[in-house]
Short mmCIF file of C-alpha atoms in Angstrom, two decimals:
data_model
loop_
_atom_site.label_atom_id
_atom_site.label_comp_id
_atom_site.label_asym_id
_atom_site.label_seq_id
_atom_site.Cartn_x
_atom_site.Cartn_y
_atom_site.Cartn_z
CA MET A 1 -9.46 32.53 -1.36
CA ASN A 2 -9.94 33.78 2.20
CA GLU A 3 -7.04 32.42 4.25
CA THR A 4 -9.04 31.58 7.39
CA THR A 5 -11.77 29.88 5.37
CA TRP A 6 -9.16 27.90 3.42
CA GLU A 7 -7.42 26.78 6.60
CA SER A 8 -10.71 25.56 8.04
CA TYR A 9 -11.65 23.79 4.80
CA ALA A 10 -8.22 22.15 4.50
CA ALA A 11 -8.09 21.03 8.13
CA ALA A 12 -11.49 19.33 7.90
CA ALA A 13 -10.47 17.65 4.64
CA VAL A 14 -7.23 16.34 6.14
CA GLU A 15 -9.20 14.82 8.98
CA ARG A 16 -11.53 13.10 6.49
CA ALA A 17 -8.58 11.87 4.42
CA LEU A 18 -6.84 10.27 7.37
CA ALA A 19 -10.04 8.49 8.40
CA LEU A 20 -10.57 6.74 5.05
CA GLY A 21 -8.33 3.77 5.84
CA ASN A 22 -6.58 3.93 2.47
CA ARG A 23 -2.97 4.65 3.39
CA GLY A 24 -0.03 2.65 4.72
CA PRO A 25 2.87 0.49 3.53
CA ALA A 26 2.46 -1.74 0.48
CA ARG A 27 1.85 -5.05 2.24
CA LEU A 28 2.30 -8.06 -0.07
CA ASP A 29 1.37 -11.72 0.25
CA ASP A 30 3.67 -14.68 -0.48
CA ASP A 31 2.96 -14.31 -4.22
CA GLY A 32 4.06 -10.68 -4.18
CA HIS A 33 0.55 -9.24 -4.51
CA LEU A 34 -1.23 -6.60 -2.45
CA LEU A 35 -3.28 -7.89 0.47
CA GLN A 36 -7.04 -7.92 -0.03
CA ASP A 37 -7.80 -5.13 2.46
CA ILE A 38 -5.61 -2.76 0.44
CA LEU A 39 -7.32 -3.73 -2.82
CA ASP A 40 -10.73 -3.26 -1.20
CA ALA A 41 -9.84 0.19 0.16
CA TYR A 42 -8.49 1.32 -3.22
CA ARG A 43 -11.54 0.07 -5.11
CA LYS A 44 -13.91 1.68 -2.63
CA ASN A 45 -12.26 5.10 -2.52
CA GLY A 46 -10.66 5.28 -5.97
CA PHE A 47 -7.24 6.12 -4.54
CA TYR A 48 -4.63 4.80 -2.08
CA VAL A 49 -1.45 6.19 -0.52
CA PHE A 50 1.48 3.78 -0.18
CA THR A 51 3.89 5.14 2.41
CA GLY A 52 7.66 4.73 2.45
CA VAL A 53 8.03 3.07 -0.95
CA LEU A 54 11.29 4.81 -1.92
CA ASP A 55 14.28 4.90 0.39
CA ASP A 56 16.21 8.06 1.20
CA GLU A 57 18.94 7.27 -1.32
CA GLU A 58 16.49 7.07 -4.20
CA VAL A 59 14.65 10.21 -3.09
CA GLY A 60 18.03 11.96 -3.06
CA GLU A 61 18.88 10.76 -6.56
CA LEU A 62 15.55 11.97 -7.93
CA THR A 63 15.86 15.32 -6.16
CA ALA A 64 19.40 15.96 -7.37
CA GLU A 65 18.72 15.07 -11.00
CA PHE A 66 15.41 16.96 -11.05
CA ASP A 67 17.03 20.10 -9.63
CA GLU A 68 19.66 19.96 -12.37
CA VAL A 69 16.91 19.75 -14.99
CA LEU A 70 14.92 22.53 -13.31
CA ASP A 71 17.98 24.79 -13.32
CA ASN A 72 18.24 24.22 -17.07
CA VAL A 73 14.68 25.14 -18.10
CA PRO A 74 14.40 27.91 -20.71
CA THR A 75 13.56 31.40 -19.50
CA LYS A 76 11.00 32.02 -22.23
CA LEU A 77 8.19 30.13 -23.87
CA HIS A 78 9.72 28.22 -26.83
CA GLY A 79 13.15 29.42 -25.66
CA ASP A 80 16.31 27.35 -26.01
CA THR A 81 18.59 28.83 -23.30
CA ASP A 82 18.33 28.81 -19.52
CA ARG A 83 18.85 31.65 -17.05
CA HIS A 84 22.60 31.02 -17.14
CA GLY A 85 22.70 31.39 -20.92
CA ARG A 86 23.33 27.65 -21.40
CA PRO A 87 21.56 25.59 -24.06
CA SER A 88 18.33 24.01 -22.77
CA PRO A 89 18.13 20.86 -24.92
CA TYR A 90 14.93 19.48 -23.38
CA GLY A 91 12.95 22.71 -23.32
CA GLY A 92 10.56 21.28 -25.87
CA TYR A 93 9.38 18.79 -23.24
CA PHE A 94 8.49 21.46 -20.68
CA THR A 95 5.11 23.15 -20.33
CA MET A 96 6.07 26.80 -19.79
CA ILE A 97 3.64 29.49 -18.64
CA GLU A 98 4.36 33.19 -19.01
CA ASP A 99 3.10 35.90 -16.68
CA GLU A 100 0.54 37.91 -18.65
CA ASP A 101 0.94 40.84 -16.25
CA ASP A 102 4.73 40.90 -16.49
CA PRO A 103 6.01 39.88 -19.94
CA GLU A 104 9.60 40.48 -18.83
CA ALA A 105 9.39 37.91 -16.03
CA PRO A 106 10.90 34.47 -16.71
CA ALA A 107 8.41 31.82 -17.85
CA ARG A 108 7.51 29.26 -15.21
CA VAL A 109 7.51 25.51 -15.76
CA SER A 110 4.53 23.50 -14.53
CA LEU A 111 4.94 20.13 -16.26
CA LEU A 112 7.96 18.20 -17.49
CA SER A 113 6.82 15.51 -19.91
CA HIS A 114 8.38 12.15 -20.78
CA PRO A 115 11.22 12.28 -18.21
CA PHE A 116 12.76 8.95 -19.28
CA ILE A 117 14.40 10.96 -22.08
CA TYR A 118 16.41 13.16 -19.71
CA MET A 119 16.21 11.68 -16.17
CA GLU A 120 17.59 8.18 -15.75
CA SER A 121 16.65 8.23 -12.07
CA ALA A 122 13.01 8.52 -13.20
CA LEU A 123 13.40 5.49 -15.47
CA ARG A 124 14.88 3.49 -12.59
CA VAL A 125 12.10 4.36 -10.15
CA TYR A 126 9.59 3.22 -12.79
CA ALA A 127 10.98 -0.29 -12.24
CA HIS A 128 10.83 -0.21 -8.45
CA PRO A 129 9.75 -3.74 -7.44
CA THR A 130 6.96 -2.44 -5.20
CA ILE A 131 5.63 -0.05 -7.83
CA LEU A 132 5.43 -2.87 -10.38
CA ALA A 133 3.98 -5.28 -7.80
CA ILE A 134 1.13 -2.79 -7.26
CA ALA A 135 0.43 -2.76 -11.01
CA GLU A 136 0.46 -6.56 -11.27
CA SER A 137 -1.80 -6.87 -8.24
CA LEU A 138 -4.44 -4.70 -9.89
CA TYR A 139 -4.14 -5.65 -13.57
CA GLY A 140 -2.46 -9.04 -13.77
CA PRO A 141 0.96 -10.01 -15.13
CA ASP A 142 0.43 -8.42 -18.56
CA PHE A 143 -0.16 -4.85 -17.35
CA VAL A 144 1.00 -2.20 -19.84
CA PRO A 145 2.17 1.44 -19.59
CA PHE A 146 0.18 4.64 -19.70
CA HIS A 147 2.30 7.85 -19.68
CA GLU A 148 4.87 9.68 -17.53
CA GLY A 149 5.43 13.29 -16.51
CA ILE A 150 6.61 15.41 -13.59
CA PHE A 151 4.22 17.91 -12.05
CA TYR A 152 5.95 20.91 -10.53
CA LYS A 153 4.02 23.38 -8.39
CA ALA A 154 6.37 26.16 -7.44
CA PRO A 155 6.20 27.60 -3.92
CA GLY A 156 4.03 30.68 -3.66
CA ASN A 157 2.76 30.66 -7.24
CA GLY A 158 2.05 27.08 -8.31
CA PHE A 159 -0.71 26.87 -10.88
CA PRO A 160 -3.97 25.02 -10.14
CA THR A 161 -5.13 21.94 -12.02
CA ARG A 162 -8.83 21.91 -12.91
CA TRP A 163 -11.25 19.34 -11.51
CA HIS A 164 -11.44 16.53 -14.06
CA GLN A 165 -11.74 12.81 -14.70
CA ASP A 166 -9.09 11.38 -17.03
CA GLY A 167 -11.00 8.32 -18.23
CA ARG A 168 -12.89 8.82 -21.47
CA THR A 169 -13.37 5.39 -23.02
CA HIS A 170 -14.86 2.79 -20.71
CA TRP A 171 -18.24 4.25 -19.62
CA THR A 172 -21.80 3.33 -20.47
CA GLU A 173 -23.93 5.90 -22.32
CA ASP A 174 -25.38 6.94 -18.97
CA GLY A 175 -21.91 7.44 -17.48
CA LYS A 176 -21.66 4.28 -15.42
CA SER A 177 -18.18 2.82 -15.06
CA LEU A 178 -17.46 -0.42 -16.92
CA GLU A 179 -15.01 -1.24 -14.13
CA ASN A 180 -16.80 -3.34 -11.53
CA PRO A 181 -16.40 -2.85 -7.76
CA ASP A 182 -14.19 -5.95 -7.60
CA GLY A 183 -11.81 -4.57 -10.27
CA THR A 184 -13.05 -6.73 -13.15
CA GLY A 185 -14.24 -5.21 -16.41
CA LYS A 186 -12.76 -2.57 -18.68
CA CYS A 187 -10.95 0.22 -16.84
CA HIS A 188 -9.01 3.43 -17.42
CA GLY A 189 -5.96 2.45 -15.38
CA TYR A 190 -4.47 4.60 -12.66
CA ASN A 191 -2.15 7.55 -12.16
CA MET A 192 0.60 7.05 -9.60
CA SER A 193 2.19 10.11 -7.99
CA VAL A 194 5.75 9.34 -6.89
CA SER A 195 6.75 12.09 -4.49
CA TRP A 196 10.12 13.55 -3.62
CA SER A 197 8.59 16.54 -1.82
CA ASN A 198 6.11 17.11 0.98
CA CYS A 199 2.62 17.09 -0.51
CA THR A 200 0.39 18.96 1.91
CA ALA A 201 -3.21 20.09 1.72
CA ASP A 202 -1.90 23.42 0.42
CA ASN A 203 -0.02 22.06 -2.59
CA CYS A 204 -1.11 18.47 -3.26
CA LEU A 205 -3.58 16.67 -5.48
CA TRP A 206 -7.16 16.46 -4.16
CA VAL A 207 -9.52 13.55 -4.90
CA VAL A 208 -13.25 12.98 -4.41
CA PRO A 209 -13.54 9.51 -2.81
CA GLY A 210 -15.83 7.12 -4.68
CA SER A 211 -16.20 9.42 -7.69
CA HIS A 212 -14.72 6.86 -10.08
CA ARG A 213 -18.08 5.11 -10.48
CA HIS A 214 -19.77 7.81 -12.57
CA TRP A 215 -18.64 10.06 -15.41
CA ARG A 216 -19.47 13.70 -14.74
CA LEU A 217 -19.61 14.55 -18.45
CA ALA A 218 -22.37 12.04 -19.24
CA ASN A 219 -25.67 13.47 -20.47
CA GLY A 220 -24.25 16.96 -20.91
CA GLY A 221 -22.68 17.19 -17.46
CA LYS A 222 -19.74 19.42 -16.61
CA PHE A 223 -16.76 19.41 -14.29
CA PRO A 224 -16.89 21.98 -11.48
CA PRO A 225 -14.40 24.87 -11.68
CA ILE A 226 -11.28 24.52 -9.54
CA THR A 227 -12.40 27.67 -7.69
CA GLU A 228 -15.13 25.52 -6.15
CA ARG A 229 -14.14 23.90 -2.85
CA LEU A 230 -15.86 20.56 -3.16
CA PRO A 231 -17.20 19.53 0.26
CA ASP A 232 -16.34 15.84 -0.14
CA ALA A 233 -12.86 16.24 -1.68
CA VAL A 234 -9.79 15.23 0.32
CA PRO A 235 -6.05 15.89 -0.11
CA MET A 236 -3.73 13.06 -1.15
CA LEU A 237 -1.06 13.69 1.48
CA LEU A 238 2.42 12.42 0.59
CA ALA A 239 5.85 12.58 2.20
CA PRO A 240 9.06 12.16 0.19
CA GLY A 241 9.20 8.50 -0.87
CA ASP A 242 5.44 7.95 -0.73
CA CYS A 243 3.45 6.88 -3.81
CA GLY A 244 -0.25 7.58 -4.26
CA ILE A 245 -2.40 5.89 -6.90
CA VAL A 246 -5.61 7.45 -8.23
CA ASN A 247 -8.11 5.67 -10.44
CA ARG A 248 -8.12 7.68 -13.68
CA SER A 249 -11.92 7.68 -13.55
CA ALA A 250 -11.91 9.57 -10.21
CA LEU A 251 -12.63 13.29 -10.00
CA HIS A 252 -9.42 15.03 -9.00
CA GLY A 253 -7.61 18.37 -9.25
CA SER A 254 -5.36 20.70 -7.28
CA TYR A 255 -5.80 24.18 -5.88
CA PRO A 256 -3.22 26.95 -6.48
CA ASN A 257 -0.09 26.46 -4.42
CA THR A 258 0.28 29.62 -2.35
CA SER A 259 2.33 27.84 0.32
CA ALA A 260 6.07 28.20 0.85
CA GLU A 261 6.70 24.56 -0.11
CA ARG A 262 7.05 23.23 -3.62
CA ARG A 263 5.33 20.08 -4.82
CA VAL A 264 7.26 17.69 -7.09
CA THR A 265 5.62 14.44 -8.12
CA MET A 266 6.35 12.13 -11.02
CA VAL A 267 3.15 10.77 -12.49
CA LEU A 268 3.33 7.32 -14.06
CA GLY A 269 0.66 4.74 -14.60
CA PHE A 270 -0.43 1.43 -16.00
CA HIS A 271 -3.38 -0.11 -17.81
CA LYS A 272 -4.93 -3.51 -17.97
CA ARG A 273 -3.78 -4.82 -21.35
CA SER A 274 -7.24 -6.13 -22.24
CA SER A 275 -8.62 -2.61 -21.70
CA ALA A 276 -6.08 -1.12 -24.13
CA ILE A 277 -5.80 -3.44 -27.13
CA GLY A 278 -8.67 -2.80 -29.52
CA ALA A 279 -9.89 0.33 -27.72
CA THR A 280 -10.72 3.33 -29.90
CA THR A 281 -10.29 6.73 -28.30
CA VAL A 282 -8.77 10.20 -28.61
CA ASN A 283 -5.14 10.10 -27.54
CA VAL A 284 -3.90 13.27 -25.83
CA HIS A 285 -0.61 11.95 -24.40
CA ALA A 286 1.46 10.67 -27.34
CA PHE A 287 2.88 14.11 -28.09
CA LYS A 288 5.98 15.98 -27.01
CA ILE A 289 3.79 18.20 -24.83
CA PRO A 290 0.55 16.35 -24.03
CA GLY A 291 -2.76 18.11 -24.56
CA VAL A 292 -1.57 20.45 -27.30
CA ASP A 293 -2.65 18.04 -30.04
CA THR A 294 -4.94 15.02 -30.16
CA LYS A 295 -5.44 12.05 -32.46
CA GLU A 296 -8.13 9.42 -32.78
CA ILE A 297 -6.64 5.97 -32.57
CA THR A 298 -7.45 2.29 -32.20
CA TYR A 299 -4.72 0.57 -30.20
CA THR A 300 -3.27 -2.43 -32.01
CA GLU A 301 -1.41 -5.24 -30.30
CA ASP A 302 1.82 -4.11 -31.99
CA TYR A 303 1.38 -0.55 -30.67
CA VAL A 304 0.72 -1.69 -27.10
CA LEU A 305 3.47 -4.32 -26.97
CA ARG A 306 6.07 -1.91 -28.34
CA ARG A 307 5.17 0.54 -25.57
CA ALA A 308 5.24 -2.26 -22.99
CA ARG A 309 8.92 -2.72 -23.77
CA MET A 310 9.71 0.25 -21.51
CA ILE A 311 8.89 -1.90 -18.48
CA PRO A 312 11.67 -4.51 -18.97
CA LEU A 313 14.06 -1.80 -20.18
CA ALA A 314 13.52 0.08 -16.94
CA ILE A 315 13.92 -3.13 -14.94
CA ASP A 316 17.32 -3.72 -16.56
CA ALA A 317 18.40 -0.11 -15.93
CA ARG A 318 17.48 -0.48 -12.27
CA ARG A 319 19.18 -3.90 -12.03
CA GLN A 320 22.44 -2.36 -13.21
CA HIS A 321 22.16 0.47 -10.69
CA ARG A 322 20.97 -1.59 -7.70
CA ALA A 323 22.77 -4.90 -7.99
CA ASP A 324 21.86 -5.95 -4.43
CA GLU A 325 18.10 -5.68 -5.05
CA THR A 326 15.94 -8.52 -6.41
CA PRO A 327 14.47 -7.19 -9.67
CA PHE A 328 10.78 -7.41 -10.44
CA HIS A 329 9.98 -10.20 -12.90
CA TYR A 330 7.72 -8.82 -15.62
CA ARG A 331 5.68 -11.65 -17.12
CA GLY A 332 3.86 -9.57 -19.72
CA SER A 333 4.51 -9.63 -23.46
CA TYR A 334 6.49 -6.92 -25.25
CA LEU A 335 8.31 -6.32 -28.52
CA GLY A 336 11.97 -5.33 -28.77
CA ASP A 337 15.29 -5.69 -26.99
CA ALA A 338 15.06 -5.33 -23.21
CA GLN A 339 18.72 -4.56 -22.44
CA TRP A 340 19.46 -1.06 -21.17
CA ASN A 341 22.62 0.25 -22.80
CA ASP A 342 23.83 3.13 -24.96
CA ALA A 343 22.00 1.77 -28.00
CA THR A 344 18.60 1.50 -26.32
CA ARG A 345 19.15 4.82 -24.53
CA ALA A 346 19.53 6.45 -27.93
CA GLU A 347 16.70 4.42 -29.43
CA ILE A 348 13.98 5.55 -27.01
CA SER A 349 14.76 9.19 -27.83
CA ARG A 350 15.20 8.77 -31.61
CA GLU A 351 13.49 11.76 -33.21
CA GLY A 352 10.17 10.79 -34.75
CA ASP A 353 10.08 7.41 -33.00
CA GLU A 354 10.49 8.34 -29.33
CA TYR A 355 9.09 5.86 -26.82
CA TRP A 356 6.29 8.26 -25.87
CA GLN A 357 4.92 8.19 -29.42
CA ARG A 358 3.04 5.10 -28.18
CA ASP A 359 1.63 6.46 -24.92
CA ILE A 360 -1.81 5.03 -24.19
CA THR A 361 -4.73 7.32 -23.32
CA LEU A 362 -7.90 5.52 -22.26
#
């Protein structure tokens, strides 16, 4: 990409992004739900940036624990030791990419999947009262989980993410969204990016506002290549502690990170329970490394409610860590013990029955 042309493109896109009216603090009413103007802006644009959700202490905890994990990634694809020669026990959860032009160079990590297994700070932030209030505001008290991962775009050589729409289930044959403009109807849920880095136009996720109403793959359509600078796309700008939600039906992607600043965002998300139970789809997330394998599945109530258990477990983990904070009250149904302790810590990572075995792709 020509640097001058990119700078001009990015500057114009930043200006458009800041004029959309879809960013600011998570303002809640007396019932703990998002105010209507926020809901309207999200539903119109297909994404919203909530500023200042995490405090500095929590950003510091996430940064410190993530940097420890990053220092322990294997040096080679399918490797089991890090650059210090230490065992890398969670290497199987990391998407590693080798340099085809330099086979001797260390492999680079671009995605760290299912962080609740190895980052308790990630589990605690999952239960942040504001994060869960956002989910309840959009999907009601019985919202259920989607999937979690950490996107890492290294400074100077961060890999791009292709333009795509995540939703694959709830469209008409002609590609019209089953989710209505007022939020009713079947939906694909949302991805939330929890940031503990500066997400700039050079390294962040880009979204096409309003693109969540139509499926690009309908009637033989295709997604544009990430090399194409879409004229209506805008960057989802985040500071450390900000959280941005993107409708999973929206067209989004990220350009290569050639900047000097890394991007670290944990992606989590939630679904409307009525959109999940009974849905038949191809699941790409319920694997150690998502996207490598797929399976066709119809989500049963048992499957969904067992996965929903991670919400109260996270709430209890956060309650123990932040005793002075009023915990979120999850009113949805779930199956299993909701006390966070050594037994449940071991249970969610039990080989062959890990919590992520019931991730929900829609």
